[in-house]
Coordinates of C-alpha atoms in Angstrom, one line a residue:
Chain A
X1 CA 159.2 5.4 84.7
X2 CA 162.4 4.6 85.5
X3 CA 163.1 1.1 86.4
X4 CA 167.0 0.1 88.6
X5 CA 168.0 -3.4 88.8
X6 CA 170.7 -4.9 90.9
X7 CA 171.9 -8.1 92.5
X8 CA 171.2 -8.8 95.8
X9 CA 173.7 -10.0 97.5
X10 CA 177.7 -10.3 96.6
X11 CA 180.2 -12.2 98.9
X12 CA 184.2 -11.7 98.7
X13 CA 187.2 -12.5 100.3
X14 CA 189.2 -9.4 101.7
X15 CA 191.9 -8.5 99.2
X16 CA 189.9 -9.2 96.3
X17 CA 188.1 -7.0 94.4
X18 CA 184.3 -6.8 94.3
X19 CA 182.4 -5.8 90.9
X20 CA 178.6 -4.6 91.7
X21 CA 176.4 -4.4 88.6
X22 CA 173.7 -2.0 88.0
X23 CA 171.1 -2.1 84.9
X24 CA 168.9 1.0 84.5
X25 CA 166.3 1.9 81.5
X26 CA 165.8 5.4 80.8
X27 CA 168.4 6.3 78.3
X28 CA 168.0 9.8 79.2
X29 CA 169.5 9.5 82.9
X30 CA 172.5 12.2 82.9
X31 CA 173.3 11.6 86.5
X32 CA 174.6 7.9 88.3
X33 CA 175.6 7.3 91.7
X34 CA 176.3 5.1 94.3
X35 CA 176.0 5.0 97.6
X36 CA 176.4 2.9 100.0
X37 CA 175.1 2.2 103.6
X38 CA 176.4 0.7 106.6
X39 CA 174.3 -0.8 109.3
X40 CA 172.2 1.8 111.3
X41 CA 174.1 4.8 109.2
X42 CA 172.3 6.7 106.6
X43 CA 173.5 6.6 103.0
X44 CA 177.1 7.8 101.6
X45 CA 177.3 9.8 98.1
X46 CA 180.2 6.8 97.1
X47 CA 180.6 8.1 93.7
X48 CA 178.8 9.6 90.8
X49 CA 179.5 9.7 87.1
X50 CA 177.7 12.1 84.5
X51 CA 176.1 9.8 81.6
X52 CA 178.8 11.3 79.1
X53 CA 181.4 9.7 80.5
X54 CA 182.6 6.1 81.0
X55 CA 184.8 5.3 83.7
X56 CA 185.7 7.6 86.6
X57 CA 188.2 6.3 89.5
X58 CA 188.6 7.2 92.6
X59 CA 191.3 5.9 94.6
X60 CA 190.1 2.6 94.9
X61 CA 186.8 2.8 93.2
X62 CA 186.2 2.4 89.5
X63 CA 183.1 3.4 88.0
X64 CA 182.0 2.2 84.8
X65 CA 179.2 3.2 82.3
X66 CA 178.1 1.9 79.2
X67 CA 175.1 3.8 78.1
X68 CA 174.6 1.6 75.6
X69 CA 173.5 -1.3 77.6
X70 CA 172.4 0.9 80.4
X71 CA 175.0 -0.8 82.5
X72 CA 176.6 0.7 85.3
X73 CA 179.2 -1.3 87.2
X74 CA 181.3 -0.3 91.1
X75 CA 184.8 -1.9 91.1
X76 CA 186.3 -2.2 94.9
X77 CA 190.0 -2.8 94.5
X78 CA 191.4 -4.8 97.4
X79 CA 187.9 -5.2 99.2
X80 CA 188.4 -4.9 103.2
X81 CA 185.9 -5.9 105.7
X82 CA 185.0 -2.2 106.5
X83 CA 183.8 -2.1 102.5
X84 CA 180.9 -4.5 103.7
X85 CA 177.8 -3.0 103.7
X86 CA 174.7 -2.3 101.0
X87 CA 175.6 -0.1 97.8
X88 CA 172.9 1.4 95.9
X89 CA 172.7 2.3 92.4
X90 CA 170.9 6.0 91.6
X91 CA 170.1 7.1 88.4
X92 CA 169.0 11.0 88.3
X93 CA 167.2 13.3 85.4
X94 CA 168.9 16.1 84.0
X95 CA 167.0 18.5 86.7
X96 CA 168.4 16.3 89.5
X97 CA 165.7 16.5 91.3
X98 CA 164.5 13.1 92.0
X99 CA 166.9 10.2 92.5
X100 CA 165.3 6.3 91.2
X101 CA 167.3 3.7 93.2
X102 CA 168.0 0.0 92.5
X103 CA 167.4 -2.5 95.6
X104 CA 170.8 -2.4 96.9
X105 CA 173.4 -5.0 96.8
X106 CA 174.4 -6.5 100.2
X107 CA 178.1 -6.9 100.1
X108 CA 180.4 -9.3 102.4
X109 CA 183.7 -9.4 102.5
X110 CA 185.3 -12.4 104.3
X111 CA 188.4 -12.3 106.7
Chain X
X1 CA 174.4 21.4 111.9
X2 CA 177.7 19.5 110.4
X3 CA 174.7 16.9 109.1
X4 CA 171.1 16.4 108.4
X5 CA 169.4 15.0 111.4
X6 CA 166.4 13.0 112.0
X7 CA 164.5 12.8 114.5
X8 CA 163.0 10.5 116.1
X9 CA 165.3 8.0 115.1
X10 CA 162.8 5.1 116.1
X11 CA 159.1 5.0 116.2
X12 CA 156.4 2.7 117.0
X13 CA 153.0 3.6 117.0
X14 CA 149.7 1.9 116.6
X15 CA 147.5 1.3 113.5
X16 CA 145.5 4.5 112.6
X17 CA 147.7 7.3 114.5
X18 CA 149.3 10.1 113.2
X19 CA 153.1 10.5 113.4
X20 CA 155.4 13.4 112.7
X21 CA 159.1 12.7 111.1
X22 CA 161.1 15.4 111.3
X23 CA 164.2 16.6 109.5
X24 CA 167.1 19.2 110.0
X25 CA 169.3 19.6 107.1
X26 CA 172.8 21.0 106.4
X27 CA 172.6 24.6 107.4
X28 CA 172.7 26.5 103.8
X29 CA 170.9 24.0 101.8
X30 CA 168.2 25.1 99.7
X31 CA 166.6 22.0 98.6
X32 CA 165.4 19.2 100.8
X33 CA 164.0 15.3 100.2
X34 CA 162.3 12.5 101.6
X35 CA 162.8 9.2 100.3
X36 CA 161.2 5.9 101.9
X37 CA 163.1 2.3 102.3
X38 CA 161.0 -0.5 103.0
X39 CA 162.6 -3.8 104.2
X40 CA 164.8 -5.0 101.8
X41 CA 163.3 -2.8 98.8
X42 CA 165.3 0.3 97.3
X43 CA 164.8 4.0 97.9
X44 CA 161.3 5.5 97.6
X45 CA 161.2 9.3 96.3
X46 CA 158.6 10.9 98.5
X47 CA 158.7 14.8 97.9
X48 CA 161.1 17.7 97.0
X49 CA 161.4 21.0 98.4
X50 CA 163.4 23.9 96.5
X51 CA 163.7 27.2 98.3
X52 CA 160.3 28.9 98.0
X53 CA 159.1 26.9 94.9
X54 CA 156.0 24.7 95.3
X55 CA 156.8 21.0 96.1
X56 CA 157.4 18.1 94.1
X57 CA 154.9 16.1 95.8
X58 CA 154.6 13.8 92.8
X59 CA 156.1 10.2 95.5
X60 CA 153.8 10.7 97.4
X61 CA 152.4 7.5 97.9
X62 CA 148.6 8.3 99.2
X63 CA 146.8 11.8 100.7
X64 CA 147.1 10.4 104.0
X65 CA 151.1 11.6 103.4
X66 CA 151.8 15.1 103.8
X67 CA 155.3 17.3 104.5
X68 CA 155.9 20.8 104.8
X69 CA 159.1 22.9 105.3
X70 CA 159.4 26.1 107.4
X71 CA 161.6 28.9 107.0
X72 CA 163.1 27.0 104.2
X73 CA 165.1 24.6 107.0
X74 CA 163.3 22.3 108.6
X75 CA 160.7 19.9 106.9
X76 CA 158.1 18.0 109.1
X77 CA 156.7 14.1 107.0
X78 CA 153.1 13.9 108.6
X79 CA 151.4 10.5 108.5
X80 CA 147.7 10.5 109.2
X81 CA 145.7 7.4 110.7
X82 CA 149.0 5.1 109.9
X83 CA 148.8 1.8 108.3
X84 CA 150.9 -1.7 108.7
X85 CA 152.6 -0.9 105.0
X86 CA 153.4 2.2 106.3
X87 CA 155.9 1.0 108.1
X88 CA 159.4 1.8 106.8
X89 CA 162.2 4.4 107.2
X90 CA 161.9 7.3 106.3
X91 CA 164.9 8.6 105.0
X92 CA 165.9 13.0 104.6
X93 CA 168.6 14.8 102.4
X94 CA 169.5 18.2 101.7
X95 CA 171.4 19.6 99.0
X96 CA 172.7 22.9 97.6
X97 CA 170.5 24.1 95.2
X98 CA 169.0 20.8 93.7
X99 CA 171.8 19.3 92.7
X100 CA 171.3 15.8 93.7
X101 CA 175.3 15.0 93.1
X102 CA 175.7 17.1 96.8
X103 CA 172.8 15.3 98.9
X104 CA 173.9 14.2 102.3
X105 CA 171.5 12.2 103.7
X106 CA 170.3 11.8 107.4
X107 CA 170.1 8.5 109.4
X108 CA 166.9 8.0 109.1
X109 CA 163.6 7.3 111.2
X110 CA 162.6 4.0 111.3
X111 CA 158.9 4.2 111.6
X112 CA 157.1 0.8 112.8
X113 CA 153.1 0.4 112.7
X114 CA 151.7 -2.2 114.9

């Protein structure tokens, strides 16, 4: 089955930007998201791309794909403390009906 | 609703009692999922309802897991005779039509098995 990596953990200083890295393995995956989640909330559809393209931004998100590595990367421009929280990489099928996440990467920005 | 709500929110119960997690999507959509986070580990796909089609059961992760969804809204996760590694939260979504790129997803029951 499918299999989602991510790093764990990611520390910043506000202003800069933050790069979160995704790897997946099923070459087929047509749908990638991510989403993140703040304490005690439930998760936020951040961003999706479809698998044929390979950037999408959005206002100060950059989403990345290259479907030859299976590597998916999050750019946060000018990272503020309200962007700390977990993001999650999701990688769908073409039927959408059942999302395969990555761990999550916990994301801190410092003051 | 303007969101999908959980309910309970919190739950502790003891080793080998059932519990019922219940779920309220976004009024309108047709499809419905439950997904499961354990402590520090990524999102488990549970099951997926679609209108009146049969469930996607195929997360679930032992018979002792079962959900249903009545009138096509709201979707009861039963957990029989409950076990330590079941403890988790559970998480719900709804979408229009299957299309995973419009899930919302709820808060979450945090389910705790002592």
């Amino acid at each position: 089955g499918e299999d989602v990596e991510q790093s764990l953990f990611l520390s910043v200083r506000e202003g800069d930007s933050s790069v979160i890295n995704c790897t997946y393995t099923d070459s087929s995956s047509t749908y990638l998201y991510w989403y993140k989640q703040e304490p005690g909330a439930g998760l936020q559809l951040l961003t999706y791309i479809f698998s044929n393209m390979d950037m999408k931004q959005d206002q100060r998100l950059t989403v990345l794909l290259n479907k030859k590595d299976k590597h998916l990367s999050l750019r946060i421009a000018d990272t503020q403390t309200g962007d700390s929280a977990i993001y999650f990489c999701a990688v769908g099928d073409n039927a959408g009906n059942m999302l395969t996440f990555g761990g999550g990467t916990r994301l801190m920005v410092k003051p | 609703g303007a969101g999908v709500s959980q309910s309970p929110s919190n739950k502790v119960t003891e080793k080998g009692k059932d519990v019922e997690l219940r779920c309220d999507p976004i009024s309108g959509h047709t499809a419905l999922y439950w997904y499961r986070q354990s402590l520090g580990q990524g999102l488990e796909f549970l099951i997926y309802f679609q209108g009146n089609s049969a469930p996607d059961k195929s997360g679930l992760p032992s018979d002792r897991f079962s959900a249903e969804r009545t009138g096509g809204s709201v979707s009861t996760l039963t957990i029989q005779r409950t076990q330590q590694e079941d403890s988790a939260v559970y998480l719900c979504a709804s979408s229009l039509a299957g299309q995973i790129t419009e899930a919302f997803f709820g808060q979450g029951t945090r389910l705790t098995v002592v």
